[in-house]
CSV table of C-alpha atoms in Angstrom, one decimal:
chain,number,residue,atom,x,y,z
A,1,UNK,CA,72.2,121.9,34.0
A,2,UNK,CA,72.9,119.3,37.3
A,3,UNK,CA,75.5,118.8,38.6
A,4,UNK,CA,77.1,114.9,39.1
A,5,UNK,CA,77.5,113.9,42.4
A,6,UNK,CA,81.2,112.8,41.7
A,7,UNK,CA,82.3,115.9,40.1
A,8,UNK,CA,81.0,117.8,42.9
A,9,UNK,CA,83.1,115.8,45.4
A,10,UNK,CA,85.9,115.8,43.2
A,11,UNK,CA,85.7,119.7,43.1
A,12,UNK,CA,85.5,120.0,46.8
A,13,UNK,CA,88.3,118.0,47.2
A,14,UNK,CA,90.1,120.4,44.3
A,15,UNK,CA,89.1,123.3,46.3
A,16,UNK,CA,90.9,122.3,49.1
A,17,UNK,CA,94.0,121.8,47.2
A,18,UNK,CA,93.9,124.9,45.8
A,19,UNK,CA,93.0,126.7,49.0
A,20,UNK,CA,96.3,125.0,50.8
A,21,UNK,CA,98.6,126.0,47.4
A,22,UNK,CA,97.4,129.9,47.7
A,23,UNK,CA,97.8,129.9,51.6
A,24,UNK,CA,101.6,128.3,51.0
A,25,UNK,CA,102.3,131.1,48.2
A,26,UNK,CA,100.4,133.8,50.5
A,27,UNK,CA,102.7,132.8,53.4
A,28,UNK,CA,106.2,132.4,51.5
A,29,UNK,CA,109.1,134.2,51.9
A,30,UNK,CA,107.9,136.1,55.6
A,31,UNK,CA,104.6,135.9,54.9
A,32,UNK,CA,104.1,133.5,58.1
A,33,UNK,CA,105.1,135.7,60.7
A,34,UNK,CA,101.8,137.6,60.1
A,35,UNK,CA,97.7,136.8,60.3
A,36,UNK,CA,95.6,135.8,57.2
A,37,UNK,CA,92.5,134.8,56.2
A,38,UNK,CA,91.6,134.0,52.7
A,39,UNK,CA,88.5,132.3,50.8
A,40,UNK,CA,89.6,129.3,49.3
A,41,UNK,CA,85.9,128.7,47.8
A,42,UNK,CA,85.9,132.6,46.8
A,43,UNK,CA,88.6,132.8,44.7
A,44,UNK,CA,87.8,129.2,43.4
A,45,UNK,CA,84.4,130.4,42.6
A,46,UNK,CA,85.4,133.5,40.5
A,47,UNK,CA,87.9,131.5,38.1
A,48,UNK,CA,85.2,129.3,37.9
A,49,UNK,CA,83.7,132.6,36.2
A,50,UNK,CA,86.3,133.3,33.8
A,51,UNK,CA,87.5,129.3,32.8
A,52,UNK,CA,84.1,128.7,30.7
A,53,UNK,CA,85.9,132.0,28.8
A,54,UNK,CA,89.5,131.0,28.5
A,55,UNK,CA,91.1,129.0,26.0
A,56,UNK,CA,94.1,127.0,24.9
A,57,UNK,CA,97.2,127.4,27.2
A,58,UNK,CA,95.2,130.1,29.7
A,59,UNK,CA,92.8,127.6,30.1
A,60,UNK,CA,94.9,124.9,30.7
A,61,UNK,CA,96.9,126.9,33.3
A,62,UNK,CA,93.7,128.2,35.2
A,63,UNK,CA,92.9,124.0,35.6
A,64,UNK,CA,95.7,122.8,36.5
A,65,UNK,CA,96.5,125.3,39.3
A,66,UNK,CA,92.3,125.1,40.0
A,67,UNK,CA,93.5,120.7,40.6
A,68,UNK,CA,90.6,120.1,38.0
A,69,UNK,CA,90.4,118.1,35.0
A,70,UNK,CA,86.8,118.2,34.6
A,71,UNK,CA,85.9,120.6,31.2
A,72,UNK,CA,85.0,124.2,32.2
A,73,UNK,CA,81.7,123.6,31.8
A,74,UNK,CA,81.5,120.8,34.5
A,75,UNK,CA,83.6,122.7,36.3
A,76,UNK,CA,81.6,125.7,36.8
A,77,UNK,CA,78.5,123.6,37.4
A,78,UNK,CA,80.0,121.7,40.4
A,79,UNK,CA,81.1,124.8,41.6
A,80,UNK,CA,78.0,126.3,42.0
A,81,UNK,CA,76.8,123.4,43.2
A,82,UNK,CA,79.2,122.7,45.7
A,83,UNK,CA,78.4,126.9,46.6
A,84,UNK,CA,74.5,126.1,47.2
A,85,UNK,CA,75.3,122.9,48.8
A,86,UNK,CA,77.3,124.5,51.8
A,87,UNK,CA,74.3,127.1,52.9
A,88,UNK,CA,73.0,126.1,55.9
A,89,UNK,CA,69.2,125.1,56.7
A,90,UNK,CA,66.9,127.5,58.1
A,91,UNK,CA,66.8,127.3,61.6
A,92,UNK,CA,66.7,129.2,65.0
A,93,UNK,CA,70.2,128.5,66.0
A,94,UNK,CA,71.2,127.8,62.3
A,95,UNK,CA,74.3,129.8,60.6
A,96,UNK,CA,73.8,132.6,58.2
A,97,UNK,CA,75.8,131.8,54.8
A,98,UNK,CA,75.2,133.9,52.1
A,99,UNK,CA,77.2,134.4,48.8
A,100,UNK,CA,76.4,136.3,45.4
A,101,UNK,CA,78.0,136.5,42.3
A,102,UNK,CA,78.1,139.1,39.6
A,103,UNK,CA,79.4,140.1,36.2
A,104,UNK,CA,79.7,143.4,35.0
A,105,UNK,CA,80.3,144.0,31.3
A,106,UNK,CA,81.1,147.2,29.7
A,107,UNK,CA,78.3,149.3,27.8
A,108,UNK,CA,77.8,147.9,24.5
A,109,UNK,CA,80.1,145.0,25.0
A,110,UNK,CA,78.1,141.7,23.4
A,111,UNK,CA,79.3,138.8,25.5
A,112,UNK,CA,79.2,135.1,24.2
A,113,UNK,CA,75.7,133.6,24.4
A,114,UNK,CA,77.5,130.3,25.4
A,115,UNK,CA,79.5,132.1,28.1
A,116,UNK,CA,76.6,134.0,29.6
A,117,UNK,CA,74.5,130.2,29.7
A,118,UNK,CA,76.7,128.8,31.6
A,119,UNK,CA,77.2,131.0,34.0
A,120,UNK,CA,73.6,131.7,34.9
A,121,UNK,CA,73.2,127.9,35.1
A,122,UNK,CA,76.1,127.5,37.5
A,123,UNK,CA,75.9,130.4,39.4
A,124,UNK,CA,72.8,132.2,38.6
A,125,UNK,CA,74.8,134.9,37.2
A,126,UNK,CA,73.0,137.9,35.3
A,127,UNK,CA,74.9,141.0,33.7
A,128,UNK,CA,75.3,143.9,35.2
A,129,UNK,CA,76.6,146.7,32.8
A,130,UNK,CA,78.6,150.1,33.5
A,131,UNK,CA,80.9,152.5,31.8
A,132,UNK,CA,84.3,151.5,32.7
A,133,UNK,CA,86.0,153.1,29.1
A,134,UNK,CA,84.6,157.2,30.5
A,135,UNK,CA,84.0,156.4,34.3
A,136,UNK,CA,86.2,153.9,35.8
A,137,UNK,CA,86.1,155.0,39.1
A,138,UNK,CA,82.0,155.6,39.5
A,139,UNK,CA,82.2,152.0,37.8
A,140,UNK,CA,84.7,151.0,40.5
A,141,UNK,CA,82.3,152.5,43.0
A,142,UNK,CA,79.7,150.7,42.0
A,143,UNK,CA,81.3,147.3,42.0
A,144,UNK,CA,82.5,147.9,45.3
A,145,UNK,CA,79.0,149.3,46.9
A,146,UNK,CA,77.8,145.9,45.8
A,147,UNK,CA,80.0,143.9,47.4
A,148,UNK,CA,80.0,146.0,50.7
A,149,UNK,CA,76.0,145.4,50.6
A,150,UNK,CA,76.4,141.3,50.3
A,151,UNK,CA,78.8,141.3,52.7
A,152,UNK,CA,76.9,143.1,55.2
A,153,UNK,CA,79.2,145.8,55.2
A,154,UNK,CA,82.1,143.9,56.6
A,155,UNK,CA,84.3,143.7,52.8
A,156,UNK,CA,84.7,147.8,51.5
A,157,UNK,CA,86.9,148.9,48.4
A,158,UNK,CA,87.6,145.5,47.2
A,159,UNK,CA,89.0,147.1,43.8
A,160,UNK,CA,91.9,149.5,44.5
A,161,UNK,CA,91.8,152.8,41.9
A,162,UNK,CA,94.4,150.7,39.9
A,163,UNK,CA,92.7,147.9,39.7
A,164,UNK,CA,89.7,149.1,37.3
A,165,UNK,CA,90.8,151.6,34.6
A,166,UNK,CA,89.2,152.9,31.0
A,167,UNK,CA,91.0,149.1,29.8
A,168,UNK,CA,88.1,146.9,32.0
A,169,UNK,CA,86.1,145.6,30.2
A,170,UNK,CA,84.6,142.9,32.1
A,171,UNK,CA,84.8,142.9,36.1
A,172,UNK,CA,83.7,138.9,38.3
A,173,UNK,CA,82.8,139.1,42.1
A,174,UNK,CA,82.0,136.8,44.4
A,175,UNK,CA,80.6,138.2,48.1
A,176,UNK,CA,80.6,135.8,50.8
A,177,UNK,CA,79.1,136.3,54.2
A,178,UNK,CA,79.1,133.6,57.2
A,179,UNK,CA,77.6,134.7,61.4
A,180,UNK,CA,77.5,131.4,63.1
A,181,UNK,CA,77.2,130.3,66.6
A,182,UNK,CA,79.0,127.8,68.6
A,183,UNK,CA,77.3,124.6,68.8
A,184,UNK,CA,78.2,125.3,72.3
A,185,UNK,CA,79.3,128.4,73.6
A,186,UNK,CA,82.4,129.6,75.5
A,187,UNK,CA,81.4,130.1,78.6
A,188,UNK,CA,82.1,134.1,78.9
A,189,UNK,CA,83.0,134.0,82.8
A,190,UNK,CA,85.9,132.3,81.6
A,191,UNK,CA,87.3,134.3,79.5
A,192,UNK,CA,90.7,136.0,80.8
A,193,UNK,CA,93.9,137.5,79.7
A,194,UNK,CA,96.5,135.0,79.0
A,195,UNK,CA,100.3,135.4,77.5
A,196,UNK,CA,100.0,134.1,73.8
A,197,UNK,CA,104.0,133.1,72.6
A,198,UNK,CA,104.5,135.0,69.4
A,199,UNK,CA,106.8,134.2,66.6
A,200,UNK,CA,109.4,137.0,67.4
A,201,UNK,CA,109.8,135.2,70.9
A,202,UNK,CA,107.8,137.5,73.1
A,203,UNK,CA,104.7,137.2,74.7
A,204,UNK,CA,101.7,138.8,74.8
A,205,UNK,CA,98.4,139.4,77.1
A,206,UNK,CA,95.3,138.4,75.0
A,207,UNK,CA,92.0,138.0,75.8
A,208,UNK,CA,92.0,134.4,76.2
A,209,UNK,CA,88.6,132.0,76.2
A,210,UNK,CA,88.3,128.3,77.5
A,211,UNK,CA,85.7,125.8,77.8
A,212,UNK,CA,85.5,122.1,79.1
A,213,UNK,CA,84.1,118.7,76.7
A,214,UNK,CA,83.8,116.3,73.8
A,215,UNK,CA,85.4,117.7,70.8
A,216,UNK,CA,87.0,116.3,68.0
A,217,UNK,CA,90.6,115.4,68.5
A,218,UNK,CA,93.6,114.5,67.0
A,219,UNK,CA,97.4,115.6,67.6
A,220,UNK,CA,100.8,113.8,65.7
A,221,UNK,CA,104.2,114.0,66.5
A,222,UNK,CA,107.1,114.4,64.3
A,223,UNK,CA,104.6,115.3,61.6
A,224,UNK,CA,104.1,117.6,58.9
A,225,UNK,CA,108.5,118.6,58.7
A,226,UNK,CA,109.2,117.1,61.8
A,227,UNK,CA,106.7,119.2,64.1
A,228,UNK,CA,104.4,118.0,66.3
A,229,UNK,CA,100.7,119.7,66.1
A,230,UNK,CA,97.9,119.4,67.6
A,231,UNK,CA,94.0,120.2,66.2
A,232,UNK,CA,90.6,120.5,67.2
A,233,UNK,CA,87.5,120.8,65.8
A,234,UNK,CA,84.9,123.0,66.8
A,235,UNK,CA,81.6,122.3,65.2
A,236,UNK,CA,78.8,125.5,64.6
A,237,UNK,CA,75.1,125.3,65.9
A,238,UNK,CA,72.4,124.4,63.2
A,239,UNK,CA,74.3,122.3,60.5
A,240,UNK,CA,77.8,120.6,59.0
A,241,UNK,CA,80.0,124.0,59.4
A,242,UNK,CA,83.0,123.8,61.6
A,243,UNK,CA,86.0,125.4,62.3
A,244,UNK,CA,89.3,123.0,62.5
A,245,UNK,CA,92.1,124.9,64.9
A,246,UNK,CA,95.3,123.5,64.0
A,247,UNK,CA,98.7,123.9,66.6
A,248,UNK,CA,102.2,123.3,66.1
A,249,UNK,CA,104.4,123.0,68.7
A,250,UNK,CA,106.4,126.0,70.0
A,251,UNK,CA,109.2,127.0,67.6
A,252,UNK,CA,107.4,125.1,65.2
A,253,UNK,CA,105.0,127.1,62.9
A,254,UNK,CA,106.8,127.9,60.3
A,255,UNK,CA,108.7,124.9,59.4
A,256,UNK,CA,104.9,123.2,59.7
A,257,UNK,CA,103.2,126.0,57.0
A,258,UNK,CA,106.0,125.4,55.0
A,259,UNK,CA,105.2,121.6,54.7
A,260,UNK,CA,101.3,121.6,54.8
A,261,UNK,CA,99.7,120.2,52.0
A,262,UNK,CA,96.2,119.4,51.0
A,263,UNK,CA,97.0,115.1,51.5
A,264,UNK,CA,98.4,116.4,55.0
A,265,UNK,CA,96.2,118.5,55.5
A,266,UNK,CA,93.5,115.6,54.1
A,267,UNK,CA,95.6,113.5,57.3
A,268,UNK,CA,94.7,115.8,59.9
A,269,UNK,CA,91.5,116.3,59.4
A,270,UNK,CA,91.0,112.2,58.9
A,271,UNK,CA,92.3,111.9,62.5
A,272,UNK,CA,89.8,114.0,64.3
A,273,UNK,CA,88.1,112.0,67.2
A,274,UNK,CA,86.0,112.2,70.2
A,275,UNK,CA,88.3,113.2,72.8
A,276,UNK,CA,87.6,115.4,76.2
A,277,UNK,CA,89.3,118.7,75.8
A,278,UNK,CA,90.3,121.4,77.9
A,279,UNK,CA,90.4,124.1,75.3
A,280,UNK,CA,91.7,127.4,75.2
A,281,UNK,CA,91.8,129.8,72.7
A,282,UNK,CA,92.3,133.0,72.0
A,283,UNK,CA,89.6,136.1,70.9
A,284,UNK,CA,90.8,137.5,67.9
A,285,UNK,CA,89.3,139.8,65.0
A,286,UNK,CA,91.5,141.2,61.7
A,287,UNK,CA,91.3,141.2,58.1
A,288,UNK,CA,93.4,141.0,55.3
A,289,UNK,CA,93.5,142.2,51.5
A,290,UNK,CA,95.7,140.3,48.8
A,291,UNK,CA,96.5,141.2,45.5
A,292,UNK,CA,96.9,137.6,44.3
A,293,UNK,CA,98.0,138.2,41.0
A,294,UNK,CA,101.9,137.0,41.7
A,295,UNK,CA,100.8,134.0,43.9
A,296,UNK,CA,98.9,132.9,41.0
A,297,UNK,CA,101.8,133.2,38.8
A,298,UNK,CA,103.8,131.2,41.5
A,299,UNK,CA,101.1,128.5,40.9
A,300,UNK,CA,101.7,128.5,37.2
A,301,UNK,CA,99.3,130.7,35.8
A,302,UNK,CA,100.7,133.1,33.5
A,303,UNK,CA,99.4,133.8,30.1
A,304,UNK,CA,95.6,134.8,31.8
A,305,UNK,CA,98.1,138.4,32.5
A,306,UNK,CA,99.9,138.4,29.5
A,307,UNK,CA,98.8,136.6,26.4
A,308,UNK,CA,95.8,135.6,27.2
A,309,UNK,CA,93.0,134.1,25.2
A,310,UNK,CA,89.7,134.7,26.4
A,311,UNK,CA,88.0,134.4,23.1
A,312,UNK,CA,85.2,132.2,25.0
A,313,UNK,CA,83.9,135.3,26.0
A,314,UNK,CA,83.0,137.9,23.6
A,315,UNK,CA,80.2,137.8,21.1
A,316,UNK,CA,80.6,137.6,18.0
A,317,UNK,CA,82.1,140.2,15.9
A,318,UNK,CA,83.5,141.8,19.2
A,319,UNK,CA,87.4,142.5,18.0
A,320,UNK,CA,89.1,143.4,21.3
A,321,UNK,CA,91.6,140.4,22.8
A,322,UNK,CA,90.7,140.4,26.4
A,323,UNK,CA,93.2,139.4,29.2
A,324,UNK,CA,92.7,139.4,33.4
A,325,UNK,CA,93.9,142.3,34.2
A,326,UNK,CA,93.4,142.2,38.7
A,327,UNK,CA,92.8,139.4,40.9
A,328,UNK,CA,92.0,140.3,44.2
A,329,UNK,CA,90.2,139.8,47.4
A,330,UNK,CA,89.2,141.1,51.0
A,331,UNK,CA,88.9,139.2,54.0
A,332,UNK,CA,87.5,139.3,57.1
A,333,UNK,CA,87.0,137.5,60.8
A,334,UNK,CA,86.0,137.8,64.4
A,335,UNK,CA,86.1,134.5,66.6
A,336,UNK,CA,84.3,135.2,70.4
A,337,UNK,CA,82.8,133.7,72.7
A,338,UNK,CA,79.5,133.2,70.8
A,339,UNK,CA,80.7,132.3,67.4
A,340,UNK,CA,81.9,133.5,64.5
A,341,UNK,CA,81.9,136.7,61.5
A,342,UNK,CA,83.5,136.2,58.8
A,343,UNK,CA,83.3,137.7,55.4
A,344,UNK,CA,85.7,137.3,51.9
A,345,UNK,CA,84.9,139.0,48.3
A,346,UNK,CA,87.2,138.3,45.8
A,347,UNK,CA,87.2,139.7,41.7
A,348,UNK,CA,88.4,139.3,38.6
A,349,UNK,CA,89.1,142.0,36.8
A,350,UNK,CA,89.5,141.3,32.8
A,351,UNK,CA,90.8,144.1,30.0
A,352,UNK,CA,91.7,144.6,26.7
A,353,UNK,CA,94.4,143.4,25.8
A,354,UNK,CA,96.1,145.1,23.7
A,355,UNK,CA,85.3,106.9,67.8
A,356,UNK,CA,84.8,105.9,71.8
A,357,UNK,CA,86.0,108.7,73.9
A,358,UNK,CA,88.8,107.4,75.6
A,359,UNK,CA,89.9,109.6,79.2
A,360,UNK,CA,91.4,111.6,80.6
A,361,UNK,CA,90.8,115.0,79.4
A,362,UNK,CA,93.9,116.4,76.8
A,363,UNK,CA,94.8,119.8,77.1
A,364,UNK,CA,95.4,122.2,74.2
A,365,UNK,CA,96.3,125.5,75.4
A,366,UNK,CA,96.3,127.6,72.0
A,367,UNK,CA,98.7,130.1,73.2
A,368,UNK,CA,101.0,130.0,70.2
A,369,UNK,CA,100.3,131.0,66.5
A,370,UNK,CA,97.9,128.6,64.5
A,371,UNK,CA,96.3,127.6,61.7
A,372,UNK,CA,92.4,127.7,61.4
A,373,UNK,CA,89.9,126.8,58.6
A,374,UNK,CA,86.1,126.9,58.5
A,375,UNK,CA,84.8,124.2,56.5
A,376,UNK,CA,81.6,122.0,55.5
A,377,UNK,CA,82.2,118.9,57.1
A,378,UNK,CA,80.1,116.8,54.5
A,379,UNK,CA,81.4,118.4,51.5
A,380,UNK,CA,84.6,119.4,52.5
A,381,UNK,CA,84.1,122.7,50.7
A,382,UNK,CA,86.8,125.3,52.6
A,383,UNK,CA,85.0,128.4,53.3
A,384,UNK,CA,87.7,130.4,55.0
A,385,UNK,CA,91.2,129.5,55.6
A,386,UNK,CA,93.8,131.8,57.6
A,387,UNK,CA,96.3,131.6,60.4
A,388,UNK,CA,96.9,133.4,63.6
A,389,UNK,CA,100.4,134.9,64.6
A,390,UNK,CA,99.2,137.5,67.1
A,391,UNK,CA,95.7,138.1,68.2
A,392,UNK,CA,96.8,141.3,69.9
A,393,UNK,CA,93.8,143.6,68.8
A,394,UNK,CA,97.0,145.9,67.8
A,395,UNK,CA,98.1,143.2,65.4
């Protein structure tokens, strides 16, 4: 099953969308005074599991907050595509980008031969099956131990004790892993302790890194509500993968996260150009674990908790209704002088129911929370997308 070119784009662009919406829900009502990092791409990838499965109004819910209007089908294809499209070349200095996906299915459960096509097509997918109805927590063990392994140990317990239960039927996971280089390095004999202004108004030492040359550019002011920003783009060795830092002005931050969208966003990124920077930045490392049930509902889907129709995926003559029961995912990264670590794995968890470079050099002095996103810079695909308030390693 290929994939067209212009769905692809079109789901990369989605993707993005979708990515910006669950950072804004994520960050709403106090949730911007702390750090995050999410997978935008993860999560997409996993509904992209369940929506060849969902019908009528859940399926209509799962698209629209998804910023799709291809069929499932399509969908899931340019998904996967988009997925393989991102890993890196092999290389010496090239970036290490590996994801799996996996469905487990209760013992005895028959799953729709339909279903199960599509998503070995799109994602390569094969069943896994475990007892969830008599062992839900060696289950839950062992859908955890998986992701752990494809995630090179970086994402553990991504399903809480509550999260799989004798009701799971059907469990989707997607395990993402990403080490990359700097296309250029920080150098590490610059690398000091610098005050980095937090939102609470106080300041605190961090281990601070800087570096001199041509990066990509771009800074607005009076932008996204009213706040000026600046961004910069700093580009990993061995392919298209990138990380965009993005800096409102102090006092700023939170009336800027409150505004960003995915066309603003879209804005920013369109502005990057070849300028001589004098960057610093600061060292950070953290992770974060979401239960993203309730900023799904925020985005309108509802009825995949409550009453659901799934009947897309069991077999025939299976009775059970099915509904999706946990959404969740793990997150981590670590940003030095050398690169970058990151890691996300997100699951579903489904139950009965009952330019020229212009001089001289600007400065952008990140000492003030940000936004960040790691990103394939020909298909726009967001890998990771997060925000720093305090890279205290205490934080």
């Amino acid at each position: 099953m290929s994939a067209d070119p212009g769905q692809v784009a079109a789901t990369a662009a989605a993707t993005n969308a979708f990515g910006v919406d669950l950072y804004r829900a994520l960050t709403a009502g106090g949730g911007a005074r702390g750090n995050l990092v999410l997978s935008p791409s993860g999560l997409a990838t996993v509904l992209a599991m369940a929506l060849p499965g969902a019908r009528g109004a859940t399926a209509d819910e799962l698209s629209k907050a998804l910023h799709t209007g291809l069929t499932a089908t399509q969908y899931a294809v340019a998904t996967g595509a988009l997925d393989r499209q991102s890993r890196p070349a092999d290389g010496k200095d090239a970036a290490v980008l590996r994801r799996s996906d996996t469905l487990w299915a209760q013992q005895g459960l028959t799953l729709d031969p339909g279903y199960l096509a599509t998503l070995a097509a799109a994602f390569d997918t094969g069943v896994r099956t475990t007892d969830f109805r008599t062992d839900p927590a060696g289950s839950r063990q062992a859908v955890n131990a998986l992701v752990e392994k494809d995630t090179e140990g970086r994402i553990k317990d991504l399903f809480g004790p509550r999260d799989i239960t004798p009701d799971t039927r059907l469990v989707l996971t997607d395990a993402l892993y990403l080490k990359a280089k700097w296309r250029e390095p920080f150098q590490h004999s610059r690398t000091s302790d610098q005050p980095f202004h937090r939102l609470d108004g106080n300041a605190a030492a961090v281990s601070t890194m800087g570096r001199n040359g041509v990066l990509r550019y771009a800074e607005g002011s009076g932008g996204i509500a009213g706040q000026p920003w600046q961004a910069v783009e700093l580009p990993y060795a061995g392919g298209n993968l990138a990380m965009d830092v993005v800096v409102p002005a102090q006092g700023g931050f939170e009336g800027f996260v409150h505004g960003l969208d995915a066309a603003q966003l879209d804005r920013i990124l369109g502005g990057l150009a070849e300028r001589q920077v004098d960057l610093t930045l600061p060292r950070f490392t953290f992770e974060t674990s979401n239960n993203l049930v309730g900023p799904l509902r925020a985005l309108g889907v509802n009825t995949a908790f409550d009453a659901a129709d799934l009947g897309g995926i069991p077999g025939p003559g299976e009775q059970e209704r099915l509904k999706v029961d946990a959404v969740v995912q793990k997150a981590t990264i670590a940003v030095d002088e050398d690169g970058t670590v990151a890691a996300a794995g997100s699951g579903v968890g489904i139950g009965a129911a009952a330019a020229a470079i212009p001089t001289p050099a600007v400065e952008l002095h990140v000492d003030r929370p940000f936004v960040f996103l790691i990103r394939d810079t020909v298909t726009g695909q967001p890998l990771f997308l997060g925000q720093v308030a305090d890279p205290s390693p205490t934080s």
